[in-house]
CSV table of C-alpha atoms in Angstrom, one decimal:
chain,number,residue,atom,x,y,z
A,1,MET,CA,101.3,165.0,78.6
A,2,ARG,CA,99.9,161.5,77.9
A,3,LYS,CA,96.4,162.8,78.6
A,4,GLY,CA,96.6,165.6,76.0
A,5,PHE,CA,98.3,163.4,73.5
A,6,GLY,CA,95.7,160.7,73.9
A,7,ILE,CA,92.8,163.1,73.6
A,8,GLY,CA,94.4,164.7,70.5
A,9,LEU,CA,94.8,161.3,68.8
A,10,SER,CA,91.3,160.3,69.6
A,11,VAL,CA,89.9,163.6,68.2
A,12,LEU,CA,92.1,163.2,65.0
A,13,GLY,CA,91.2,159.6,64.6
A,14,GLY,CA,87.5,160.3,65.1
A,15,PHE,CA,87.7,163.1,62.5
A,16,LEU,CA,89.4,161.0,59.9
A,17,VAL,CA,87.0,158.1,60.4
A,18,THR,CA,84.0,160.4,60.0
A,19,LEU,CA,85.6,161.9,56.9
A,20,ALA,CA,86.1,158.5,55.5
A,21,ILE,CA,82.5,157.5,56.1
A,22,LEU,CA,81.2,160.7,54.5
A,23,ALA,CA,83.6,160.4,51.5
A,24,GLN,CA,82.7,156.7,50.9
A,25,PHE,CA,79.0,156.6,51.5
A,26,TRP,CA,77.7,160.2,51.2
A,27,ALA,CA,79.9,162.0,48.7
A,28,PRO,CA,79.3,159.7,45.7
A,29,GLY,CA,75.6,160.4,45.7
A,30,ARG,CA,76.3,164.1,45.6
A,31,LEU,CA,79.2,164.1,43.2
A,32,MET,CA,78.3,161.4,40.7
A,33,LYS,CA,75.7,163.5,38.9
A,34,THR,CA,75.7,165.1,35.5
A,35,PRO,CA,76.5,168.8,36.0
A,36,LEU,CA,73.8,171.3,35.3
A,37,ASP,CA,76.1,173.6,33.4
A,38,THR,CA,76.8,171.1,30.6
A,39,ASP,CA,77.5,172.9,27.3
A,40,SER,CA,79.4,170.9,24.7
A,41,LEU,CA,80.3,171.0,21.0
A,42,THR,CA,81.1,167.6,19.4
A,43,LEU,CA,83.0,167.4,16.1
A,44,LEU,CA,83.0,164.5,13.7
A,45,ASP,CA,84.4,163.9,10.3
A,46,GLY,CA,84.5,161.2,7.6
A,47,THR,CA,83.0,160.5,4.2
A,48,ALA,CA,79.5,160.2,2.8
A,49,GLU,CA,78.0,158.7,-0.4
A,50,LEU,CA,74.7,160.4,-1.4
A,51,SER,CA,72.3,159.2,-4.0
A,52,ASP,CA,72.6,160.8,-7.4
A,53,GLY,CA,69.0,159.9,-8.2
A,54,ASN,CA,69.9,157.3,-10.8
A,55,GLY,CA,70.8,154.4,-8.6
A,56,GLY,CA,74.4,155.5,-8.1
A,57,THR,CA,76.1,157.7,-5.5
A,58,THR,CA,78.3,160.8,-5.2
A,59,GLU,CA,81.1,160.5,-2.6
A,60,PHE,CA,82.5,163.5,-0.7
A,61,PRO,CA,84.1,164.3,2.7
A,62,VAL,CA,81.8,165.4,5.5
A,63,LYS,CA,81.9,167.1,8.9
A,64,ALA,CA,79.2,166.9,11.6
A,65,PHE,CA,78.6,169.4,14.4
A,66,SER,CA,76.5,168.6,17.5
A,67,VAL,CA,75.8,171.2,20.1
A,68,THR,CA,74.3,170.0,23.4
A,69,ARG,CA,73.3,172.4,26.2
A,70,ALA,CA,71.6,171.8,29.5
A,71,ASP,CA,68.4,173.7,30.3
A,72,SER,CA,69.1,174.6,33.9
A,73,GLU,CA,65.7,176.1,34.4
A,74,ARG,CA,63.9,172.9,33.6
A,75,SER,CA,66.4,170.6,35.3
A,76,ASP,CA,66.4,169.7,39.0
A,77,SER,CA,68.5,167.7,41.5
A,78,ASP,CA,67.6,164.4,39.9
A,79,VAL,CA,66.9,165.1,36.2
A,80,ILE,CA,68.8,167.1,33.6
A,81,VAL,CA,67.1,168.5,30.5
A,82,PHE,CA,69.1,168.9,27.3
A,83,GLN,CA,68.6,170.8,24.0
A,84,ASN,CA,70.6,169.5,21.1
A,85,SER,CA,71.1,170.7,17.5
A,86,SER,CA,73.2,168.9,15.0
A,87,CYS,CA,74.1,169.0,11.3
A,88,LEU,CA,76.0,167.0,8.7
A,89,VAL,CA,77.7,169.1,6.0
A,90,LYS,CA,79.9,168.6,3.0
A,91,ASP,CA,83.5,169.5,4.0
A,92,GLU,CA,84.1,172.1,1.4
A,93,GLY,CA,85.4,175.7,1.7
A,94,GLY,CA,87.1,175.4,5.1
A,95,ILE,CA,83.7,175.0,6.8
A,96,ASP,CA,83.9,175.1,10.7
A,97,GLU,CA,80.2,175.3,11.6
A,98,CYS,CA,76.7,174.4,10.5
A,99,VAL,CA,75.3,176.1,7.4
A,100,SER,CA,71.7,177.1,6.6
A,101,ALA,CA,69.4,175.3,4.2
A,102,ASP,CA,69.9,178.1,1.7
A,103,ASP,CA,73.7,177.9,1.7
A,104,PRO,CA,74.7,179.1,-1.8
A,105,GLU,CA,77.2,176.2,-2.0
A,106,GLU,CA,74.6,173.6,-1.0
A,107,ARG,CA,76.8,172.0,1.6
A,108,LEU,CA,74.0,171.1,4.1
A,109,VAL,CA,73.3,167.4,4.0
A,110,SER,CA,71.0,167.2,7.0
A,111,ALA,CA,70.1,169.0,10.2
A,112,SER,CA,68.0,168.3,13.3
A,113,THR,CA,67.1,169.5,16.7
A,114,ASP,CA,66.1,167.5,19.8
A,115,ASN,CA,64.9,167.9,23.4
A,116,PHE,CA,65.5,165.1,25.9
A,117,ALA,CA,65.9,164.5,29.6
A,118,THR,CA,68.0,162.0,31.6
A,119,ASN,CA,68.5,160.9,35.1
A,120,ARG,CA,71.6,162.7,36.4
A,121,ARG,CA,73.1,159.6,37.9
A,122,THR,CA,72.0,156.6,35.8
A,123,ALA,CA,71.9,158.6,32.5
A,124,LEU,CA,68.7,156.8,31.5
A,125,ALA,CA,66.1,158.7,29.5
A,126,VAL,CA,63.3,160.4,31.5
A,127,ASP,CA,60.0,160.5,29.6
A,128,ASP,CA,58.0,163.1,31.7
A,129,PRO,CA,56.1,166.1,30.4
A,130,LYS,CA,57.2,167.9,33.5
A,131,TYR,CA,60.6,168.3,31.8
A,132,LEU,CA,59.9,168.1,28.1
A,133,PRO,CA,57.7,170.0,25.6
A,134,PRO,CA,54.8,168.0,24.0
A,135,SER,CA,56.7,167.7,20.7
A,136,ALA,CA,59.6,165.9,22.3
A,137,GLU,CA,60.2,162.3,21.1
A,138,ASP,CA,59.6,159.5,23.7
A,139,LYS,CA,63.0,157.9,24.4
A,140,GLN,CA,64.3,155.0,26.4
A,141,GLY,CA,67.7,153.8,27.5
A,142,LEU,CA,70.9,155.8,27.4
A,143,ILE,CA,71.2,158.8,25.1
A,144,ASN,CA,74.3,161.0,25.5
A,145,LYS,CA,76.4,159.3,28.1
A,146,TRP,CA,76.7,156.1,30.2
A,147,PRO,CA,76.1,155.9,34.0
A,148,PHE,CA,78.8,156.7,36.5
A,149,GLU,CA,80.8,153.6,37.3
A,150,ALA,CA,79.8,151.9,34.0
A,151,GLU,CA,80.0,148.1,33.9
A,152,LYS,CA,81.2,145.5,31.4
A,153,LYS,CA,77.7,144.6,30.3
A,154,THR,CA,75.0,145.3,27.7
A,155,TYR,CA,73.1,148.6,28.0
A,156,GLU,CA,70.0,149.9,26.1
A,157,TYR,CA,71.0,152.8,24.0
A,158,TRP,CA,68.6,155.1,22.2
A,159,ASP,CA,68.9,155.1,18.4
A,160,GLY,CA,67.0,158.1,16.9
A,161,TYR,CA,67.0,156.7,13.4
A,162,ALA,CA,65.7,153.3,14.3
A,163,GLY,CA,63.3,155.0,16.7
A,164,GLU,CA,63.9,152.5,19.5
A,165,PRO,CA,66.5,151.5,22.1
A,166,VAL,CA,69.1,149.0,20.8
A,167,ASP,CA,71.7,146.9,22.5
A,168,ALA,CA,75.1,148.4,23.2
A,169,VAL,CA,77.2,145.3,24.0
A,170,TYR,CA,80.4,145.5,25.9
A,171,ASP,CA,83.1,144.4,23.5
A,172,ARG,CA,86.6,145.2,25.0
A,173,THR,CA,88.8,147.5,27.1
A,174,GLU,CA,91.0,149.9,25.1
A,175,ASP,CA,93.5,152.6,26.0
A,176,VAL,CA,92.7,156.1,24.5
A,177,ASP,CA,95.5,158.6,25.1
A,178,GLY,CA,96.4,157.0,28.4
A,179,LEU,CA,92.8,156.6,29.6
A,180,GLU,CA,91.3,153.2,30.0
A,181,THR,CA,87.9,153.0,28.2
A,182,TYR,CA,85.2,150.4,27.7
A,183,VAL,CA,84.2,149.9,24.1
A,184,TYR,CA,80.6,149.0,23.3
A,185,ALA,CA,79.3,147.8,20.0
A,186,ILE,CA,76.0,148.6,18.4
A,187,ASN,CA,74.6,146.8,15.4
A,188,VAL,CA,71.2,147.6,13.7
A,189,SER,CA,70.2,145.8,10.5
A,190,ASP,CA,67.5,146.9,8.1
A,191,ALA,CA,65.3,148.9,10.5
A,192,PRO,CA,62.4,150.5,8.5
A,193,ILE,CA,62.6,154.3,8.4
A,194,GLU,CA,61.4,157.2,6.4
A,195,LEU,CA,64.4,158.5,4.4
A,196,SER,CA,62.7,161.7,3.5
A,197,ASP,CA,59.1,163.0,3.2
A,198,GLY,CA,57.1,160.0,1.9
A,199,VAL,CA,60.2,158.0,0.9
A,200,GLN,CA,60.5,154.7,2.8
A,201,GLY,CA,63.6,152.7,3.2
A,202,THR,CA,65.8,150.9,5.7
A,203,TYR,CA,68.6,151.9,8.1
A,204,SER,CA,71.6,149.8,9.2
A,205,VAL,CA,74.5,150.8,11.4
A,206,GLU,CA,77.7,149.4,12.9
A,207,ARG,CA,78.7,151.7,15.7
A,208,GLU,CA,81.4,151.6,18.4
A,209,ILE,CA,81.4,153.9,21.4
A,210,TRP,CA,84.4,154.4,23.8
A,211,ILE,CA,83.3,155.2,27.4
A,212,ASP,CA,85.2,156.4,30.4
A,213,PRO,CA,83.9,153.9,33.0
A,214,THR,CA,84.3,156.3,36.0
A,215,THR,CA,82.3,159.2,34.6
A,216,GLY,CA,80.3,157.5,31.9
A,217,ALA,CA,81.5,160.2,29.4
A,218,ILE,CA,81.7,159.3,25.7
A,219,ILE,CA,85.3,159.6,24.7
A,220,ASN,CA,85.2,158.4,21.1
A,221,GLN,CA,82.6,157.2,18.6
A,222,SER,CA,82.8,155.8,15.1
A,223,GLU,CA,80.2,154.3,12.8
A,224,HIS,CA,79.3,152.9,9.4
A,225,GLN,CA,75.8,153.8,8.5
A,226,GLU,CA,73.6,152.8,5.5
A,227,ARG,CA,70.2,154.2,4.5
A,228,ILE,CA,68.8,152.2,1.5
A,229,ASP,CA,65.6,153.0,-0.4
A,230,SER,CA,62.8,150.5,-1.1
A,231,ASP,CA,64.4,149.5,-4.4
A,232,GLY,CA,67.7,148.6,-2.7
A,233,ASN,CA,69.5,151.7,-3.9
A,234,PRO,CA,71.8,153.6,-1.5
A,235,PHE,CA,70.2,156.8,-0.3
A,236,LEU,CA,73.0,157.8,2.1
A,237,ILE,CA,76.1,155.9,3.3
A,238,LEU,CA,78.2,157.3,6.1
A,239,ASP,CA,81.6,156.5,7.5
A,240,TYR,CA,82.5,158.9,10.2
A,241,GLY,CA,83.5,159.5,13.8
A,242,PHE,CA,84.9,161.9,16.4
A,243,THR,CA,87.9,164.0,15.2
A,244,ASP,CA,91.3,163.3,16.7
A,245,GLU,CA,91.1,166.7,18.4
A,246,GLN,CA,87.7,165.8,19.9
A,247,VAL,CA,89.0,162.5,21.2
A,248,ALA,CA,92.1,164.1,22.8
A,249,GLY,CA,90.0,166.8,24.5
A,250,ASN,CA,87.4,164.3,25.7
A,251,ALA,CA,90.2,162.1,27.2
A,252,ASP,CA,91.8,165.0,28.9
A,253,ASP,CA,88.5,166.1,30.5
A,254,ALA,CA,87.7,162.6,31.6
A,255,LYS,CA,91.1,162.1,33.2
A,256,SER,CA,90.6,165.4,35.2
A,257,ASN,CA,87.1,164.5,36.2
A,258,SER,CA,88.0,160.9,37.1
A,259,SER,CA,90.9,162.0,39.2
A,260,ALA,CA,88.8,164.4,41.2
A,261,LEU,CA,86.1,161.8,41.8
A,262,ASP,CA,88.8,159.1,42.8
A,263,LEU,CA,90.4,161.6,45.2
A,264,VAL,CA,87.1,162.1,47.1
A,265,THR,CA,85.6,158.6,46.8
A,266,LYS,CA,88.7,156.4,47.0
A,267,THR,CA,91.8,158.2,48.3
A,268,VAL,CA,90.2,160.1,51.1
A,269,PRO,CA,88.3,157.1,52.5
A,270,LEU,CA,91.5,155.0,52.3
A,271,ILE,CA,93.5,157.5,54.2
A,272,GLY,CA,90.7,157.9,56.7
A,273,TRP,CA,90.5,154.2,57.5
A,274,ILE,CA,94.2,153.5,57.5
A,275,VAL,CA,95.2,156.5,59.6
A,276,GLY,CA,92.0,157.3,61.4
A,277,ILE,CA,91.2,153.9,63.0
A,278,PRO,CA,94.8,153.3,64.5
A,279,ALA,CA,94.9,156.9,65.8
A,280,LEU,CA,91.5,156.5,67.4
A,281,LEU,CA,92.4,153.2,69.0
A,282,ILE,CA,95.8,154.4,70.2
A,283,GLY,CA,94.2,157.6,71.6
A,284,ILE,CA,91.6,155.6,73.5
A,285,ALA,CA,94.2,153.2,74.8
A,286,LEU,CA,96.4,156.0,76.1
A,287,GLN,CA,93.5,157.6,78.0
A,288,LEU,CA,92.5,154.2,79.5
A,289,MET,CA,96.1,153.6,80.6
A,290,ARG,CA,96.3,157.0,82.2
A,291,ARG,CA,93.1,156.4,84.1
A,292,ARG,CA,94.3,153.0,85.4
A,293,SER,CA,97.7,154.4,86.5
A,294,ALA,CA,95.9,157.2,88.3
């Protein structure tokens, strides 16, 4: 009886310890990667002031739509390739998607497309023609998410308008719909840009980004942006951020994904060590005691 019980405990303990080792040291490298089936629509709203051509501005409500899809054919086990299209439109007529440049109500403010690649674990930009077309802009730093297990430190974040990476400085921890997030602040002042074809000016922004530290997902974002012409007149002033519905959905997704990761990388190893080691030691002890008594 003691023999069978001892062997059983030894096998159970060995199994749990092995499971703990795999979950703690092997699983994170396999699970903490940006999924290749990423397909997201991000919604933002706010207000804009657009130049009226006479030194003044016209103010109106705006919506922004950003669609980001992973290109699974170009991606691999280490790098994920994205295609993004985005637009900023006047919030008129119950609009719920981007409009074309020939929209009869002239609601399109701006539109753009982009191709970029990032490391699936660190989220850092990958500048390699193996993954990107020749027309793709060279990028550095973070682009569309933070790394898994984000830290309370300064990261380089790519700013497409400034055309260079800028500092995203850890500012504070904040609760968003029951999810603990890290908030990073970005400030750019008077970066030279081309406002439109042949029109030079400057770009400034004050941006805050809320990050789920476990997955690195962007939960919320808000910003005040100013584009000023060479004469000091406003060309475009924006105050906008993620919609309430977008934030709530992002928070729910992050909670679900974080729970799944925590289960595998934290809970399973904890149970494995706490239960597995005693079971293994007791099982071995019982077998040794039986041998001595024999």
